[in-house]
Each structure stands twice: as structure tokens, then as C-alpha cells.
Amino acid sequence: MPLEPIRELVLQNVETTLKTIVQGDNYWNTVADVRRVLDDPHTAEGRTLYVYKPGDEVFEYDGSGAASSSVMTKMAIDVIAVVEITEASATESQRLAADIERAMLQDRQRGTTALNTNIKSRTVVDGETEGGQMVISFEVIYRTKFGEPGEQR
């Protein structure tokens, strides 16, 4: 049986990591749920975080493409949260962002599957109703054996 692709292991790790955000346990907030979505969620529930993998992965090949070479992959992952867009809620939104970033950066190697995890950006977008979305973009870098997406290098 082939190994699970590293890409899937990374996404599972991100989901599990975000579920550890519990108020009082070095965090300001408690996350109600974490859901992986295929599309940017246009409607979302409060205190639910959405893990969205936008776009394609970027591949960098080492070697000639022979069986002994490896592929370094840079995968973009967005964590999307519902936030209120008011002056009074700015501190709460910043605390939620800090919780997400703290959780994601405590284990930059996503267990042992990745080389690194970086924060790329944080954006708050006004919603059509009373709230908006906060999108925190991460880049996860990992290496696999050429032709074997489940075998690490």
C-alpha cells in the first residue's frame, strides 16, 4: 500500500493544530470547530476556523529527475475566521490572529513532515453582513522523493 501523500499529512496536521486553541491554555480564545473547505467560505460561523488551500503548489526540483532526486514543494494554506468589523472588536480580532499564529508556529515542521511553516500575510475583509473575514496565509514547505509524493527526503 502506498504512503499517504505528504500534502494530506500537512493538512491533517494543520487541522489538528488549530483545534488545540483553547482559552486559558496560553490562548485568548477557544475555537469551536475547524473545517477544511475546498472553496473560500462565503458564509461562516463564529469561532469556526476554515482551512483553505488556494491555488497550486510550487515545485522546485533537485537533480536531473532521476529516481534519486527530490522535489521541494511550497504549499499555500489560508486559515479563515469570522470577525466583527468594529473599532471595539479590533482587539479581539488581533487576539484571535495571535492565537492562530502562535498555534501554527509552535510546530513549524508540522510534526516531522515539513521543513518549515511561514506566515505570509494577514488580511481582514469586510463582509456583506455585519461581520467580515480574517484571512491568515501560511506557506508550508516540504520535500518529497521525485515521483513518490508520500516519501520524504
mmCIF file of N, CA and C in Angstrom, residues 63-147:
data_model
loop_
_atom_site.group_PDB
_atom_site.id
_atom_site.type_symbol
_atom_site.label_atom_id
_atom_site.label_comp_id
_atom_site.label_asym_id
_atom_site.label_seq_id
_atom_site.Cartn_x
_atom_site.Cartn_y
_atom_site.Cartn_z
ATOM 1 N N GLY A 63 18.230 17.978 -8.783
ATOM 2 C CA GLY A 63 18.789 16.891 -9.583
ATOM 3 C C GLY A 63 18.189 16.827 -10.964
ATOM 4 N N SER A 64 18.405 15.736 -11.631
ATOM 5 C CA SER A 64 18.056 15.587 -13.044
ATOM 6 C C SER A 64 16.693 14.963 -13.278
ATOM 7 N N GLY A 65 15.967 14.669 -12.242
ATOM 8 C CA GLY A 65 14.692 13.980 -12.404
ATOM 9 C C GLY A 65 14.854 12.478 -12.267
ATOM 10 N N ALA A 66 16.050 12.050 -11.932
ATOM 11 C CA ALA A 66 16.294 10.625 -11.719
ATOM 12 C C ALA A 66 15.588 10.184 -10.439
ATOM 13 N N ALA A 67 15.508 8.892 -10.242
ATOM 14 C CA ALA A 67 14.801 8.340 -9.086
ATOM 15 C C ALA A 67 15.383 8.824 -7.763
ATOM 16 N N SER A 68 16.655 9.231 -7.772
ATOM 17 C CA SER A 68 17.289 9.670 -6.530
ATOM 18 C C SER A 68 17.041 11.144 -6.221
ATOM 19 N N SER A 69 16.406 11.880 -7.131
ATOM 20 C CA SER A 69 16.217 13.312 -6.884
ATOM 21 C C SER A 69 15.002 13.566 -6.012
ATOM 22 N N SER A 70 14.896 14.824 -5.561
ATOM 23 C CA SER A 70 13.797 15.180 -4.679
ATOM 24 C C SER A 70 13.094 16.433 -5.195
ATOM 25 N N VAL A 71 11.915 16.666 -4.638
ATOM 26 C CA VAL A 71 11.094 17.813 -5.024
ATOM 27 C C VAL A 71 10.775 18.604 -3.758
ATOM 28 N N MET A 72 11.107 19.899 -3.780
ATOM 29 C CA MET A 72 10.711 20.765 -2.673
ATOM 30 C C MET A 72 9.412 21.439 -3.084
ATOM 31 N N THR A 73 8.395 21.357 -2.223
ATOM 32 C CA THR A 73 7.074 21.901 -2.519
ATOM 33 C C THR A 73 6.770 23.033 -1.553
ATOM 34 N N LYS A 74 6.242 24.134 -2.099
ATOM 35 C CA LYS A 74 5.766 25.255 -1.287
ATOM 36 C C LYS A 74 4.253 25.295 -1.445
ATOM 37 N N MET A 75 3.543 25.025 -0.362
ATOM 38 C CA MET A 75 2.089 24.944 -0.389
ATOM 39 C C MET A 75 1.489 26.106 0.401
ATOM 40 N N ALA A 76 0.575 26.829 -0.238
ATOM 41 C CA ALA A 76 -0.130 27.932 0.429
ATOM 42 C C ALA A 76 -1.340 27.375 1.163
ATOM 43 N N ILE A 77 -1.538 27.844 2.397
ATOM 44 C CA ILE A 77 -2.700 27.460 3.198
ATOM 45 C C ILE A 77 -3.266 28.727 3.820
ATOM 46 N N ASP A 78 -4.562 28.953 3.655
ATOM 47 C CA ASP A 78 -5.229 30.070 4.300
ATOM 48 C C ASP A 78 -6.065 29.556 5.465
ATOM 49 N N VAL A 79 -5.982 30.249 6.589
ATOM 50 C CA VAL A 79 -6.862 29.977 7.726
ATOM 51 C C VAL A 79 -7.820 31.159 7.781
ATOM 52 N N ILE A 80 -9.108 30.869 7.690
ATOM 53 C CA ILE A 80 -10.132 31.906 7.571
ATOM 54 C C ILE A 80 -11.006 31.876 8.822
ATOM 55 N N ALA A 81 -11.224 33.055 9.408
ATOM 56 C CA ALA A 81 -12.056 33.171 10.608
ATOM 57 C C ALA A 81 -13.044 34.304 10.412
ATOM 58 N N VAL A 82 -14.215 34.164 11.024
ATOM 59 C CA VAL A 82 -15.217 35.224 11.018
ATOM 60 C C VAL A 82 -14.853 36.219 12.109
ATOM 61 N N VAL A 83 -14.862 37.493 11.764
ATOM 62 C CA VAL A 83 -14.560 38.528 12.752
ATOM 63 C C VAL A 83 -15.572 39.655 12.610
ATOM 64 N N GLU A 84 -15.794 40.360 13.706
ATOM 65 C CA GLU A 84 -16.637 41.555 13.666
ATOM 66 C C GLU A 84 -15.777 42.721 13.199
ATOM 67 N N ILE A 85 -16.357 43.574 12.371
ATOM 68 C CA ILE A 85 -15.619 44.726 11.859
ATOM 69 C C ILE A 85 -16.106 45.976 12.583
ATOM 70 N N THR A 86 -15.631 46.179 13.786
ATOM 71 C CA THR A 86 -15.941 47.396 14.543
ATOM 72 C C THR A 86 -14.676 47.805 15.270
ATOM 73 N N GLU A 87 -14.611 49.044 15.685
ATOM 74 C CA GLU A 87 -13.450 49.505 16.432
ATOM 75 C C GLU A 87 -13.313 48.747 17.745
ATOM 76 N N ALA A 88 -14.442 48.483 18.382
ATOM 77 C CA ALA A 88 -14.432 47.790 19.671
ATOM 78 C C ALA A 88 -13.929 46.358 19.543
ATOM 79 N N SER A 89 -14.123 45.735 18.383
ATOM 80 C CA SER A 89 -13.723 44.338 18.223
ATOM 81 C C SER A 89 -12.316 44.186 17.664
ATOM 82 N N ALA A 90 -11.627 45.292 17.417
ATOM 83 C CA ALA A 90 -10.282 45.219 16.833
ATOM 84 C C ALA A 90 -9.329 44.428 17.728
ATOM 85 N N THR A 91 -9.384 44.653 19.034
ATOM 86 C CA THR A 91 -8.503 43.936 19.952
ATOM 87 C C THR A 91 -8.814 42.450 19.935
ATOM 88 N N GLU A 92 -10.093 42.107 19.944
ATOM 89 C CA GLU A 92 -10.484 40.690 19.904
ATOM 90 C C GLU A 92 -9.990 40.017 18.625
ATOM 91 N N SER A 93 -10.112 40.696 17.496
ATOM 92 C CA SER A 93 -9.630 40.136 16.225
ATOM 93 C C SER A 93 -8.127 39.933 16.254
ATOM 94 N N GLN A 94 -7.405 40.910 16.817
ATOM 95 C CA GLN A 94 -5.953 40.791 16.904
ATOM 96 C C GLN A 94 -5.557 39.628 17.821
ATOM 97 N N ARG A 95 -6.324 39.422 18.883
ATOM 98 C CA ARG A 95 -6.036 38.299 19.774
ATOM 99 C C ARG A 95 -6.290 36.960 19.088
ATOM 100 N N LEU A 96 -7.369 36.876 18.307
ATOM 101 C CA LEU A 96 -7.639 35.647 17.564
ATOM 102 C C LEU A 96 -6.525 35.383 16.558
ATOM 103 N N ALA A 97 -6.096 36.422 15.866
ATOM 104 C CA ALA A 97 -4.984 36.265 14.911
ATOM 105 C C ALA A 97 -3.728 35.777 15.634
ATOM 106 N N ALA A 98 -3.445 36.367 16.794
ATOM 107 C CA ALA A 98 -2.269 35.952 17.567
ATOM 108 C C ALA A 98 -2.380 34.490 17.994
ATOM 109 N N ASP A 99 -3.580 34.056 18.383
ATOM 110 C CA ASP A 99 -3.785 32.656 18.770
ATOM 111 C C ASP A 99 -3.504 31.715 17.603
ATOM 112 N N ILE A 100 -4.039 32.059 16.435
ATOM 113 C CA ILE A 100 -3.842 31.218 15.247
ATOM 114 C C ILE A 100 -2.364 31.153 14.893
ATOM 115 N N GLU A 101 -1.717 32.308 14.869
ATOM 116 C CA GLU A 101 -0.298 32.343 14.510
ATOM 117 C C GLU A 101 0.547 31.596 15.535
ATOM 118 N N ARG A 102 0.256 31.776 16.822
ATOM 119 C CA ARG A 102 1.003 31.073 17.876
ATOM 120 C C ARG A 102 0.862 29.565 17.694
ATOM 121 N N ALA A 103 -0.357 29.092 17.485
ATOM 122 C CA ALA A 103 -0.584 27.649 17.322
ATOM 123 C C ALA A 103 0.160 27.103 16.107
ATOM 124 N N MET A 104 0.067 27.817 14.996
ATOM 125 C CA MET A 104 0.698 27.338 13.758
ATOM 126 C C MET A 104 2.229 27.344 13.828
ATOM 127 N N LEU A 105 2.798 28.283 14.571
ATOM 128 C CA LEU A 105 4.258 28.405 14.599
ATOM 129 C C LEU A 105 4.917 27.651 15.750
ATOM 130 N N GLN A 106 4.126 27.033 16.629
ATOM 131 C CA GLN A 106 4.723 26.226 17.694
ATOM 132 C C GLN A 106 5.390 24.979 17.136
ATOM 133 N N ASP A 107 4.887 24.491 16.029
ATOM 134 C CA ASP A 107 5.476 23.311 15.380
ATOM 135 C C ASP A 107 5.625 23.630 13.895
ATOM 136 N N ARG A 108 6.695 24.295 13.562
ATOM 137 C CA ARG A 108 6.905 24.745 12.177
ATOM 138 C C ARG A 108 7.139 23.573 11.219
ATOM 139 N N GLN A 109 7.517 22.416 11.730
ATOM 140 C CA GLN A 109 7.768 21.254 10.874
ATOM 141 C C GLN A 109 6.528 20.365 10.707
ATOM 142 N N ARG A 110 5.380 20.795 11.252
ATOM 143 C CA ARG A 110 4.129 20.047 11.136
ATOM 144 C C ARG A 110 4.349 18.588 11.525
ATOM 145 N N GLY A 111 4.840 18.403 12.729
ATOM 146 C CA GLY A 111 5.238 17.059 13.173
ATOM 147 C C GLY A 111 6.645 16.841 12.648
ATOM 148 N N THR A 112 6.781 15.932 11.726
ATOM 149 C CA THR A 112 8.079 15.744 11.057
ATOM 150 C C THR A 112 7.914 15.784 9.548
ATOM 151 N N THR A 113 6.779 16.284 9.060
ATOM 152 C CA THR A 113 6.509 16.191 7.626
ATOM 153 C C THR A 113 6.984 17.385 6.809
ATOM 154 N N ALA A 114 7.223 18.535 7.435
ATOM 155 C CA ALA A 114 7.581 19.735 6.676
ATOM 156 C C ALA A 114 8.956 20.247 7.083
ATOM 157 N N LEU A 115 9.526 21.056 6.211
ATOM 158 C CA LEU A 115 10.790 21.715 6.510
ATOM 159 C C LEU A 115 10.555 22.992 7.301
ATOM 160 N N ASN A 116 9.465 23.708 6.967
ATOM 161 C CA ASN A 116 9.199 24.976 7.626
ATOM 162 C C ASN A 116 7.764 25.427 7.365
ATOM 163 N N THR A 117 7.268 26.296 8.249
ATOM 164 C CA THR A 117 5.973 26.950 8.096
ATOM 165 C C THR A 117 6.202 28.437 8.326
ATOM 166 N N ASN A 118 5.741 29.268 7.399
ATOM 167 C CA ASN A 118 5.919 30.717 7.492
ATOM 168 C C ASN A 118 4.575 31.422 7.387
ATOM 169 N N ILE A 119 4.444 32.551 8.096
ATOM 170 C CA ILE A 119 3.276 33.412 7.906
ATOM 171 C C ILE A 119 3.564 34.292 6.707
ATOM 172 N N LYS A 120 2.627 34.337 5.769
ATOM 173 C CA LYS A 120 2.810 35.172 4.568
ATOM 174 C C LYS A 120 2.054 36.492 4.668
ATOM 175 N N SER A 121 0.826 36.471 5.204
ATOM 176 C CA SER A 121 0.054 37.711 5.313
ATOM 177 C C SER A 121 -1.140 37.520 6.236
ATOM 178 N N ARG A 122 -1.708 38.665 6.656
ATOM 179 C CA ARG A 122 -2.952 38.672 7.432
ATOM 180 C C ARG A 122 -3.817 39.772 6.845
ATOM 181 N N THR A 123 -5.056 39.444 6.487
ATOM 182 C CA THR A 123 -5.963 40.394 5.857
ATOM 183 C C THR A 123 -7.326 40.302 6.513
ATOM 184 N N VAL A 124 -7.963 41.450 6.748
ATOM 185 C CA VAL A 124 -9.344 41.476 7.212
ATOM 186 C C VAL A 124 -10.175 42.076 6.100
ATOM 187 N N VAL A 125 -11.219 41.340 5.691
ATOM 188 C CA VAL A 125 -12.070 41.748 4.581
ATOM 189 C C VAL A 125 -13.481 42.000 5.103
ATOM 190 N N ASP A 126 -14.040 43.169 4.809
ATOM 191 C CA ASP A 126 -15.413 43.462 5.206
ATOM 192 C C ASP A 126 -16.363 42.480 4.544
ATOM 193 N N GLY A 127 -17.324 42.013 5.325
ATOM 194 C CA GLY A 127 -18.323 41.101 4.787
ATOM 195 C C GLY A 127 -19.555 41.844 4.310
ATOM 196 N N GLU A 128 -20.454 41.120 3.669
ATOM 197 C CA GLU A 128 -21.694 41.718 3.166
ATOM 198 C C GLU A 128 -22.692 41.962 4.294
ATOM 199 N N THR A 129 -22.507 41.288 5.431
ATOM 200 C CA THR A 129 -23.408 41.482 6.566
ATOM 201 C C THR A 129 -22.664 42.252 7.645
ATOM 202 N N GLU A 130 -22.914 41.967 8.895
ATOM 203 C CA GLU A 130 -22.310 42.736 9.984
ATOM 204 C C GLU A 130 -20.869 42.346 10.278
ATOM 205 N N GLY A 131 -20.394 41.253 9.753
ATOM 206 C CA GLY A 131 -19.038 40.799 10.052
ATOM 207 C C GLY A 131 -18.155 40.773 8.831
ATOM 208 N N GLY A 132 -17.014 40.200 8.997
ATOM 209 C CA GLY A 132 -16.074 40.070 7.900
ATOM 210 C C GLY A 132 -15.250 38.814 8.097
ATOM 211 N N GLN A 133 -14.243 38.675 7.274
ATOM 212 C CA GLN A 133 -13.360 37.523 7.362
ATOM 213 C C GLN A 133 -11.943 37.993 7.623
ATOM 214 N N MET A 134 -11.261 37.275 8.477
ATOM 215 C CA MET A 134 -9.834 37.469 8.652
ATOM 216 C C MET A 134 -9.164 36.274 7.994
ATOM 217 N N VAL A 135 -8.249 36.555 7.090
ATOM 218 C CA VAL A 135 -7.544 35.500 6.375
ATOM 219 C C VAL A 135 -6.065 35.596 6.740
ATOM 220 N N ILE A 136 -5.540 34.530 7.313
ATOM 221 C CA ILE A 136 -4.119 34.457 7.624
ATOM 222 C C ILE A 136 -3.525 33.419 6.676
ATOM 223 N N SER A 137 -2.581 33.877 5.866
ATOM 224 C CA SER A 137 -1.979 32.999 4.860
ATOM 225 C C SER A 137 -0.634 32.472 5.353
ATOM 226 N N PHE A 138 -0.480 31.179 5.209
ATOM 227 C CA PHE A 138 0.761 30.498 5.589
ATOM 228 C C PHE A 138 1.351 29.818 4.370
ATOM 229 N N GLU A 139 2.643 29.581 4.430
ATOM 230 C CA GLU A 139 3.323 28.774 3.419
ATOM 231 C C GLU A 139 3.988 27.625 4.155
ATOM 232 N N VAL A 140 3.706 26.405 3.720
ATOM 233 C CA VAL A 140 4.333 25.226 4.305
ATOM 234 C C VAL A 140 5.248 24.635 3.234
ATOM 235 N N ILE A 141 6.499 24.418 3.622
ATOM 236 C CA ILE A 141 7.500 23.898 2.682
ATOM 237 C C ILE A 141 7.856 22.483 3.106
ATOM 238 N N TYR A 142 7.801 21.562 2.148
ATOM 239 C CA TYR A 142 8.183 20.183 2.440
ATOM 240 C C TYR A 142 8.894 19.578 1.240
ATOM 241 N N ARG A 143 9.583 18.468 1.464
ATOM 242 C CA ARG A 143 10.374 17.817 0.409
ATOM 243 C C ARG A 143 9.948 16.357 0.286
ATOM 244 N N THR A 144 9.793 15.912 -0.939
ATOM 245 C CA THR A 144 9.457 14.513 -1.193
ATOM 246 C C THR A 144 10.426 13.927 -2.213
ATOM 247 N N LYS A 145 10.406 12.617 -2.307
ATOM 248 C CA LYS A 145 11.195 11.922 -3.322
ATOM 249 C C LYS A 145 10.505 12.104 -4.669
ATOM 250 N N PHE A 146 11.264 12.315 -5.726
ATOM 251 C CA PHE A 146 10.723 12.501 -7.073
ATOM 252 C C PHE A 146 9.835 11.302 -7.457
ATOM 253 N N GLY A 147 8.586 11.574 -7.810
ATOM 254 C CA GLY A 147 7.658 10.532 -8.231
ATOM 255 C C GLY A 147 6.976 9.791 -7.096
#
